[in-house]
Structures are given as C-alpha cells and as structure tokens.
Amino acid sequence: MQRRIFGAAATATVFGLLVPLSGCGSSAGDAGDSGTLRLVAAEYGDSPANSSKAFWDKVTKDFTAANPGIKVQVQLLPWADIDREVSRMVKAGNAPDMALMGSYSDFAAQGKLYSAEELLSISAEANFLQPLAEAGSVGNTLYGLPFVASSRLLFYNDTLFRQAGITNAPKTWSDLTADAKALKEKGVKYPVALPLGPEEAHAEAMIWELSNGGGYADNSGNYSLASDQNISTFRWLKEKLVAPGLTGPTPPSQLNRADAFAAFLRGEVGMVNGYPSLLHEARAKGMTVNAVPMPVSDTLGAGETPPTVGVADWMMAFKQNGKGAEIGKFLDFVYQDKNLSDFAGRYHLLPSTVSASRTPSGGGLDRNDEQFLTALRGAQLYPVNDPSWVTVSDTIKRNIGHAVDANGDAKAVLEGIAAKAAEAGRKKG
C-alpha cells in the first residue's frame, strides 16, 4: 500500500533527502558499524518547514543519550521512490535495519523480516489498534508494525449546503444524489468530487464499494474485485452521478485526489471523501466544513454501518544484519506515546497504538481527529498482508476509473482488474 494520507510527496531535488540524515553524529560511512542502526523512512512533509528530519533528529539524539552504545542513521526518501529503493537495497544484499514505508508483505513472504514477537515486549505488541495489527499480520504473525494511520470520512462544505437549502448530512446514496442535484442547481462546480484518477483511485473505489457491501476481499481474505456488489457500485456511480453531470467537469478517471482536494479548498466542491489533514486545512482557511460517515447504499439493510476505509504505514525490521536486540530497543523507544503522538500530530494523522490515542491530553490527539479515530477502530484496511497487493493496487489505480467513463463497462473493467490480480498472485506464489 503506497501511502497517500498526507500532502504531496517531497522531492529529493527540493529537500536533498537522498542524503542520509545524521542521527547523533552518525554518517553514511558508519552504516555498517555494529553499534549503528540504519533506518530508511518516507518523508511525510511537503516543504522544508515540515520535513520529518526534525522529528528523527530529536528521536535519534534522545535514544542514543539513553542508549550510548547505539547510534541511529536515518535516510529520508520521497514516497514516490521509497518502495523501489528499499526493494533495490534488499535485492542487492544491503538491506537497512529498519524501513518505514507503505508496504511490507513482500519482504515478509521472502522471510526477510523480524516478527514483532522477536522485537517487542508482549505489552508493546498488544498495544497496537486491532484493525491495524490484523492488517500488519501474515497468518497470525505480526511483521508490519503500524506507525501512523488514517481513516476516511465524507466531507461537505456547509456553506454550499446551506446556500442550496440542504439542512442535513446525507445518510444514503439517494440522499447524496439529491444533495448533489441541489448543489448543481446552485452552480457548484463539483457537486460531489469523484477522484478515480491514477493517484489514489484504489482508496476512492474501496470507499464506495464498502458502502455497498462490497470491497476488495471476501470473508476468507481472497480477492473479490469483480464481485456483484462492486460491479453494481460502479454501474450506480456512472448512471446516477457521472452521467447526470454531478461529478464536475473533469472525468473521474482523470481527476486525481490532490486536484479534488485543491478544488474543495477553493470552495468549488460540495462533497468529497477525505482524511484529517484536509479538515485541518479547510478550517485553517476559515471554511465551515463537516465530516460524516460515508452514506450507505439504498440496497443495504436499514441501520447497517459498513466499515470505513483505513490506511496505515508500516515499520519493518530486516534480519540481514542480525541486530534484532538493538532494533527492539529503538522501536520500544520510538513507540513511546510521546514520540508516536508527536509524529502523528505533526501531520494530523492518527497514532497506531491504544495508549497514544486514548485521550487528546494524554496522547496528543487533536480533538478534531477523534471522529477519525472512532472510524479507524472499525475500519477495513487494504489487503496489504497479501504480497501481491502492491501490484494489484497499481492495477486498480490505473484502470478502475474507466468503469465510469462514458464508454466504460463496469463489469468488463472490474473483471480485467481481477484477472490481472490473479496473475500477480500466481507470480508471487
């Protein structure tokens, strides 16, 4: 799962982040020293002012002060590069000791990773929020340690709603359609934004599929990409929202999430699925915005509450250098409530542990984020514990938007994606 829960990915050209950060005076030259750990982490900031460097500099300094024999070298990479670069390092026999990125299961399948049981105390391992721990496990073994997370809710512009005479948040797809029509009549450019462009179509698609009783996997954990529920979801989207012009001037298959969010912040979007940082950005601009659970399909039973989409990023530890004891000490330190909450708070994300997310005062969780935490507790995450997910998610991102194109056929598009997923699974197997 490639992370798409905060801002634009930083580029190495702008930040110079391909150069390792020095943790406690370490440098690239001592990466192989027995007393030095090497962490390759994704850059969460989108400008020098909010780069992750400040966090890691402080944490590594504090850790080495408490553990004088162990230094930590941190290398930050852009999200666009980190999966590929870490895979290259591992293949070349130069695996880092740890990596923080969007996927882990391929390395777990290769037997490259320490399990959480080999690194953490029983209490630390049990502290992860349950949906995240499940997604980080292959079989019953936790390999991907969830670091920060997010969930998705439906955002709506309250000002535009009031101007259109809408007094209540939509609870069903019929409500949403009626609201979108009212917004369009008032001249709103994007009554409901539907970003199914290649940037993050896999998230948008899953949100809609879950709200119709579908999703990417069945109860047995097998892919169900072309299920009847999923096909009906995309047929409904095309017929009820796209064809009547309720999704705006840009075809959904060409609308990326970043563009939809930017339009929302300009006041051009009535409704869009989003995550905590968008809420903070909107309110910082003085916008009156609300976030509510995703409306459900009219075909679901009365009172059904489908899971929302949850997204997490993963810390993993590689066996290659045999530094399990040192890694365990560092991870125990990083996952302390104060450190995890500090990182999550910097980017308006959610900490991955029960204790760090328990209270705003004790865990540093912003009160505006509490509704996202509530949603996360019952969320469904991508099937990231399947080694083929990186390939499958890329296939979804590049293709699923065509299911709602003017000449698109939802059944043919989803069956094509399912066939490619099956092929990817065979190759990984």
Coordinates of C-alpha atoms in Angstrom, one line a residue:
M1 CA 0.0 0.0 0.0
Q2 CA 1.5 3.2 -1.0
R3 CA 0.9 5.9 1.5
R4 CA -1.4 8.7 0.3
I5 CA -2.6 10.2 3.6
F6 CA -0.8 13.4 3.8
G7 CA 0.1 16.1 1.3
A8 CA 2.2 15.9 -1.7
A9 CA 5.3 13.7 -1.7
A10 CA 8.5 15.7 -1.2
T11 CA 11.1 15.5 -3.9
A12 CA 14.8 14.8 -3.4
T13 CA 15.7 17.7 -5.6
V14 CA 14.0 20.2 -3.3
F15 CA 14.9 18.7 0.0
G16 CA 18.2 16.9 -0.7
L17 CA 16.7 14.0 1.2
L18 CA 18.6 11.3 -0.7
V19 CA 21.5 12.3 1.6
P20 CA 21.3 10.3 4.9
L21 CA 20.4 12.4 8.0
S22 CA 22.9 12.2 10.8
G23 CA 21.4 10.7 13.9
C24 CA 23.6 11.6 16.9
G25 CA 26.6 12.3 14.7
S26 CA 26.4 9.2 12.6
S27 CA 27.2 9.4 8.9
A28 CA 26.9 7.3 5.8
G29 CA 30.3 5.9 6.4
D30 CA 29.5 4.1 9.6
A31 CA 26.2 2.5 8.5
G32 CA 27.9 -0.9 8.8
D33 CA 29.2 -0.4 12.3
S34 CA 27.8 -2.9 14.9
G35 CA 26.7 0.0 17.0
T36 CA 24.8 1.8 14.3
L37 CA 21.3 1.1 13.1
R38 CA 20.1 2.3 9.7
L39 CA 16.5 3.4 9.1
V40 CA 15.2 4.3 5.7
A41 CA 12.0 6.3 6.2
A42 CA 9.5 8.0 4.0
E43 CA 9.4 11.8 4.0
Y44 CA 6.0 13.0 5.3
G45 CA 6.5 16.7 4.9
D46 CA 5.7 18.7 1.8
S47 CA 8.1 21.6 2.5
P48 CA 11.4 22.1 4.3
A49 CA 9.5 23.7 7.1
N50 CA 7.6 20.5 8.0
S51 CA 10.1 17.9 6.9
S52 CA 10.3 14.7 9.0
K53 CA 14.0 15.5 9.6
A54 CA 13.3 17.5 12.8
F55 CA 11.4 14.6 14.3
W56 CA 14.0 11.9 13.5
D57 CA 16.9 14.2 14.6
K58 CA 15.4 14.6 18.0
V59 CA 14.3 11.0 18.5
T60 CA 17.7 9.6 17.5
K61 CA 19.5 12.0 19.7
D62 CA 17.3 11.2 22.7
F63 CA 17.6 7.5 22.0
T64 CA 21.4 7.5 21.9
A65 CA 21.6 9.6 25.0
A66 CA 19.6 6.8 26.8
N67 CA 21.5 4.0 24.9
P68 CA 25.1 5.3 24.5
G69 CA 26.2 2.2 22.6
I70 CA 23.7 2.5 19.8
K71 CA 23.6 5.2 17.1
V72 CA 20.8 5.5 14.5
Q73 CA 21.3 6.8 11.0
V74 CA 18.1 7.9 9.2
Q75 CA 17.7 8.3 5.4
L76 CA 14.6 10.0 4.2
L77 CA 13.2 9.2 0.7
P78 CA 10.2 10.6 -1.2
W79 CA 7.1 8.4 -1.2
A80 CA 7.4 8.0 -4.9
D81 CA 10.8 6.4 -4.5
I82 CA 10.9 4.5 -1.2
D83 CA 9.3 1.2 -2.2
R84 CA 11.5 0.8 -5.2
E85 CA 14.7 1.9 -3.4
V86 CA 14.2 -0.3 -0.4
S87 CA 13.5 -3.3 -2.7
R88 CA 16.7 -2.5 -4.6
M89 CA 18.7 -2.4 -1.3
V90 CA 17.3 -5.7 -0.2
K91 CA 17.9 -7.4 -3.5
A92 CA 21.5 -6.1 -3.5
G93 CA 22.1 -7.6 -0.1
N94 CA 22.3 -4.2 1.6
A95 CA 19.0 -4.1 3.5
P96 CA 18.6 -1.4 6.0
D97 CA 18.0 -2.5 9.6
M98 CA 14.5 -0.8 9.5
A99 CA 12.2 0.8 7.0
L100 CA 9.1 3.0 7.4
M101 CA 7.0 2.8 4.2
G102 CA 3.7 1.8 2.7
S103 CA 4.1 -2.0 2.2
Y104 CA 5.8 -4.9 4.0
S105 CA 4.2 -8.2 3.0
D106 CA 6.5 -8.9 0.0
F107 CA 9.5 -8.8 2.4
A108 CA 7.7 -10.9 4.9
A109 CA 6.9 -13.5 2.3
Q110 CA 10.6 -13.7 1.5
G111 CA 11.5 -14.4 5.1
K112 CA 13.4 -11.1 5.4
L113 CA 11.7 -9.6 8.4
Y114 CA 11.8 -10.0 12.1
S115 CA 8.4 -10.6 13.6
A116 CA 7.0 -8.2 16.3
E117 CA 7.4 -11.1 18.8
E118 CA 11.1 -11.1 18.2
L119 CA 11.5 -7.4 18.7
L120 CA 8.9 -6.0 21.2
S121 CA 7.6 -6.8 24.6
I122 CA 4.3 -8.6 24.9
S123 CA 2.6 -5.4 26.2
A124 CA 4.0 -3.3 23.3
E125 CA 2.9 -5.7 20.7
A126 CA -0.6 -5.9 22.3
N127 CA -0.8 -2.1 22.3
F128 CA -1.5 -1.7 18.5
L129 CA -5.0 -0.8 17.5
Q130 CA -6.7 -4.1 16.4
P131 CA -7.6 -3.4 12.8
L132 CA -4.0 -2.2 12.2
A133 CA -2.5 -5.2 13.9
E134 CA -4.6 -7.5 11.8
A135 CA -3.5 -5.7 8.6
G136 CA 0.1 -5.9 9.7
S137 CA -0.1 -9.7 10.2
V138 CA 0.6 -12.6 7.8
G139 CA -1.2 -15.5 9.2
N140 CA -1.1 -14.9 12.9
T141 CA 2.3 -13.3 12.9
L142 CA 2.8 -9.5 13.1
Y143 CA 5.5 -8.3 10.7
G144 CA 4.4 -4.9 9.7
L145 CA 4.3 -2.7 12.8
P146 CA 1.7 0.1 12.2
F147 CA 3.2 3.5 12.7
V148 CA 0.6 6.2 11.8
A149 CA -2.8 5.7 10.3
S150 CA -5.9 7.5 9.0
S151 CA -9.5 6.8 8.1
R152 CA -11.8 8.3 5.5
L153 CA -15.0 10.3 6.0
L154 CA -17.2 12.2 3.7
F155 CA -16.5 16.0 3.9
Y156 CA -19.1 18.5 2.9
N157 CA -19.0 22.3 2.6
D158 CA -21.6 23.5 5.0
T159 CA -21.8 27.0 3.4
L160 CA -22.6 25.5 0.0
F161 CA -25.1 23.1 1.6
R162 CA -26.9 26.0 3.2
Q163 CA -27.0 28.0 0.0
A164 CA -28.5 25.0 -1.7
G165 CA -31.1 24.6 1.0
I166 CA -29.7 21.4 2.4
T167 CA -30.1 21.1 6.1
N168 CA -29.0 17.5 6.9
A169 CA -25.9 15.5 6.1
P170 CA -26.6 12.6 3.6
K171 CA -27.0 9.2 5.1
T172 CA -27.8 7.2 2.0
W173 CA -26.8 7.2 -1.7
S174 CA -30.2 8.6 -2.5
D175 CA -29.6 11.5 -0.1
L176 CA -26.3 12.1 -1.6
T177 CA -27.7 12.2 -5.1
A178 CA -30.5 14.6 -4.1
D179 CA -27.9 16.9 -2.4
A180 CA -25.6 16.8 -5.5
K181 CA -28.5 17.8 -7.7
A182 CA -29.4 20.7 -5.4
L183 CA -25.7 21.8 -5.4
K184 CA -25.5 21.6 -9.2
E185 CA -28.6 23.8 -9.5
K186 CA -26.8 26.4 -7.4
G187 CA -23.9 26.4 -9.8
V188 CA -21.4 24.4 -7.7
K189 CA -18.6 23.2 -10.0
Y190 CA -18.2 19.8 -8.4
P191 CA -21.3 18.8 -6.5
V192 CA -19.6 15.6 -5.5
A193 CA -15.9 15.1 -6.4
L194 CA -15.1 11.5 -7.5
P195 CA -11.3 11.3 -7.8
L196 CA -10.8 8.0 -9.6
G197 CA -7.6 9.2 -11.3
P198 CA -4.4 7.2 -11.0
E199 CA -3.1 9.0 -8.0
E200 CA -5.3 7.2 -5.4
A201 CA -8.2 5.6 -7.2
H202 CA -7.8 2.5 -5.1
A203 CA -8.9 4.4 -2.0
E204 CA -11.9 6.1 -3.5
A205 CA -13.1 2.9 -5.1
M206 CA -12.9 1.0 -1.9
I207 CA -14.9 3.7 0.0
W208 CA -17.8 3.3 -2.4
E209 CA -17.5 -0.5 -2.6
L210 CA -17.6 -0.9 1.2
S211 CA -20.7 1.4 1.4
N212 CA -22.5 -1.1 -0.9
G213 CA -21.5 -4.2 1.0
G214 CA -18.5 -5.0 -1.3
G215 CA -14.8 -4.4 -1.1
Y216 CA -11.5 -5.9 -2.3
A217 CA -11.6 -9.1 -0.3
D218 CA -14.2 -11.7 0.8
N219 CA -14.6 -13.0 4.3
S220 CA -11.9 -15.6 3.7
G221 CA -9.4 -12.9 2.7
N222 CA -9.4 -13.8 -1.0
Y223 CA -9.7 -11.1 -3.6
S224 CA -13.3 -10.3 -4.7
L225 CA -12.5 -7.4 -7.1
A226 CA -15.2 -8.2 -9.6
S227 CA -18.0 -9.2 -7.1
D228 CA -21.6 -8.4 -8.0
Q229 CA -21.7 -5.7 -5.3
N230 CA -18.6 -4.0 -6.8
I231 CA -20.0 -4.1 -10.3
S232 CA -23.3 -2.7 -9.2
T233 CA -21.4 0.1 -7.3
F234 CA -19.7 1.3 -10.4
R235 CA -22.8 1.0 -12.5
W236 CA -24.6 3.2 -10.0
L237 CA -21.9 5.8 -9.9
K238 CA -21.9 6.0 -13.7
E239 CA -25.7 6.1 -14.0
K240 CA -26.6 8.3 -11.0
L241 CA -23.7 10.6 -10.6
V242 CA -21.4 10.8 -13.6
A243 CA -23.9 10.7 -16.5
P244 CA -26.1 13.5 -15.0
G245 CA -23.0 15.7 -14.6
L246 CA -23.0 15.7 -10.8
T247 CA -19.2 14.9 -10.5
G248 CA -18.0 18.1 -12.2
P249 CA -16.3 19.0 -15.5
T250 CA -13.3 16.6 -15.2
P251 CA -14.0 12.9 -16.0
P252 CA -13.5 10.9 -12.7
S253 CA -10.9 8.7 -14.4
Q254 CA -8.8 11.9 -14.9
L255 CA -9.4 13.5 -11.5
N256 CA -6.7 12.9 -9.0
R257 CA -7.2 13.2 -5.3
A258 CA -4.8 16.2 -4.9
D259 CA -6.8 18.1 -7.5
A260 CA -10.1 17.3 -5.9
F261 CA -8.8 18.4 -2.5
A262 CA -7.4 21.7 -4.0
A263 CA -10.8 22.4 -5.6
F264 CA -12.5 21.6 -2.3
L265 CA -10.3 24.2 -0.5
R266 CA -11.2 26.7 -3.2
G267 CA -14.8 26.2 -2.3
E268 CA -15.7 24.5 -5.7
V269 CA -16.7 21.1 -4.3
G270 CA -19.8 20.3 -2.3
M271 CA -18.7 16.8 -1.1
V272 CA -15.5 14.7 -1.2
N273 CA -14.1 11.8 0.7
G274 CA -11.2 13.0 2.8
Y275 CA -8.9 12.5 5.8
P276 CA -7.9 14.5 8.8
S277 CA -5.3 16.8 7.3
L278 CA -7.9 18.1 4.8
L279 CA -10.2 19.0 7.6
H280 CA -7.5 21.0 9.3
E281 CA -6.5 22.8 6.1
A282 CA -10.1 23.7 5.4
R283 CA -10.8 25.0 8.9
A284 CA -7.4 26.9 8.8
K285 CA -8.8 28.8 5.7
G286 CA -11.9 29.7 7.6
M287 CA -14.2 27.3 5.8
T288 CA -17.2 25.7 7.6
V289 CA -16.7 22.0 6.8
N290 CA -18.2 18.9 8.3
A291 CA -17.1 15.3 8.1
V292 CA -19.6 12.4 8.4
P293 CA -19.6 8.7 7.8
M294 CA -19.9 7.6 4.2
P295 CA -23.6 7.4 3.1
V296 CA -24.7 3.8 2.5
S297 CA -26.2 2.2 -0.5
D298 CA -30.0 2.0 -0.5
T299 CA -29.8 -1.7 -1.1
L300 CA -28.2 -2.3 2.3
G301 CA -30.4 -3.2 5.3
A302 CA -31.7 -0.4 7.4
G303 CA -29.2 0.6 10.1
E304 CA -26.3 -1.2 8.5
T305 CA -23.0 0.5 9.1
P306 CA -20.3 -0.7 6.7
P307 CA -16.7 -0.2 7.7
T308 CA -14.9 2.9 6.6
V309 CA -11.5 2.7 4.8
G310 CA -8.5 2.7 7.0
V311 CA -4.9 3.4 5.8
A312 CA -1.7 2.8 7.7
D313 CA 2.1 3.0 7.1
W314 CA 4.4 0.3 8.3
M315 CA 7.6 0.0 10.2
M316 CA 9.5 -3.2 9.5
A317 CA 12.8 -4.6 10.7
F318 CA 15.2 -6.7 8.4
K319 CA 17.0 -9.7 9.7
Q320 CA 20.0 -9.3 7.4
N321 CA 22.4 -7.6 9.7
G322 CA 21.4 -9.6 12.8
K323 CA 20.7 -6.5 15.0
G324 CA 17.4 -7.7 16.5
A325 CA 18.2 -6.7 20.0
E326 CA 19.3 -3.2 19.1
I327 CA 16.3 -2.7 16.8
G328 CA 14.0 -3.8 19.5
K329 CA 15.4 -1.2 21.9
F330 CA 15.0 1.5 19.3
L331 CA 11.4 0.6 18.4
D332 CA 10.4 0.4 22.0
F333 CA 11.7 4.0 22.3
V334 CA 10.1 5.3 19.1
Y335 CA 6.7 3.7 20.0
Q336 CA 6.6 5.5 23.3
D337 CA 3.4 7.6 23.5
K338 CA 5.1 10.9 23.5
N339 CA 7.1 10.1 20.4
L340 CA 4.4 8.5 18.4
S341 CA 1.9 11.3 19.3
D342 CA 4.4 13.9 18.3
F343 CA 4.9 12.4 14.9
A344 CA 1.2 11.9 14.3
G345 CA 0.4 15.4 15.5
R346 CA 2.8 17.0 13.1
Y347 CA 0.9 15.7 10.1
H348 CA -2.6 15.4 11.5
L349 CA -2.5 11.6 11.4
L350 CA -3.6 9.1 14.0
P351 CA -1.2 7.2 16.2
S352 CA -1.3 3.4 15.8
T353 CA -1.4 2.4 19.5
V354 CA -4.2 2.3 22.0
S355 CA -2.3 4.2 24.7
A356 CA -1.1 7.0 22.4
S357 CA -4.6 7.6 21.0
R358 CA -6.6 7.2 24.2
T359 CA -7.1 10.9 25.1
P360 CA -6.3 14.2 23.5
S361 CA -4.4 15.4 26.6
G362 CA -2.6 12.2 27.3
G363 CA -1.9 11.1 23.8
G364 CA -1.7 14.4 21.9
L365 CA -4.6 13.6 19.7
D366 CA -6.3 16.7 18.3
R367 CA -10.0 16.8 19.2
N368 CA -10.9 17.4 15.6
D369 CA -9.4 14.0 14.8
E370 CA -11.4 12.0 17.4
Q371 CA -14.1 11.1 14.8
F372 CA -11.4 9.7 12.5
L373 CA -10.1 7.6 15.3
T374 CA -13.6 6.3 16.1
A375 CA -13.9 5.4 12.4
L376 CA -10.5 3.8 12.4
R377 CA -11.4 1.4 15.2
G378 CA -13.9 -0.3 13.0
A379 CA -12.2 0.3 9.7
Q380 CA -11.2 -2.1 6.9
L381 CA -7.7 -1.7 5.5
Y382 CA -6.3 -2.6 2.2
P383 CA -5.2 -6.3 1.9
V384 CA -1.6 -5.2 2.5
N385 CA -0.7 -8.5 4.0
D386 CA -1.0 -10.1 0.6
P387 CA 2.4 -10.0 -1.2
S388 CA 0.7 -9.2 -4.5
W389 CA -1.1 -6.1 -3.1
V390 CA 1.5 -3.6 -4.5
T391 CA 0.9 -4.9 -8.0
V392 CA -2.8 -5.2 -7.5
S393 CA -3.3 -1.7 -6.1
D394 CA -1.3 -0.2 -9.0
T395 CA -3.6 -2.1 -11.4
I396 CA -6.7 -0.7 -9.7
K397 CA -5.3 2.8 -9.7
R398 CA -4.6 2.8 -13.4
N399 CA -7.8 1.1 -14.5
I400 CA -10.8 1.4 -12.2
G401 CA -11.8 4.9 -13.2
H402 CA -12.6 3.7 -16.7
A403 CA -15.5 1.8 -15.2
V404 CA -17.4 5.1 -15.1
D405 CA -16.2 6.6 -18.4
A406 CA -18.8 7.5 -20.9
N407 CA -18.0 4.3 -22.9
G408 CA -16.9 2.3 -19.9
D409 CA -18.3 -1.1 -18.9
A410 CA -18.0 -1.7 -15.2
K411 CA -18.2 -5.4 -15.5
A412 CA -15.5 -5.6 -18.1
V413 CA -13.2 -3.2 -16.3
L414 CA -13.5 -5.0 -12.9
E415 CA -13.1 -8.4 -14.4
G416 CA -10.0 -7.2 -16.2
I417 CA -8.6 -6.0 -12.9
A418 CA -9.5 -9.3 -11.2
A419 CA -7.7 -11.2 -13.9
K420 CA -4.5 -9.2 -13.5
A421 CA -4.7 -9.6 -9.7
A422 CA -5.0 -13.4 -10.2
E423 CA -1.9 -13.3 -12.4
A424 CA 0.0 -11.2 -9.9
G425 CA -0.9 -13.7 -7.1
R426 CA 0.3 -16.6 -9.2
K427 CA 3.7 -14.9 -9.7
K428 CA 4.1 -14.1 -6.0
G429 CA 3.1 -17.6 -5.1

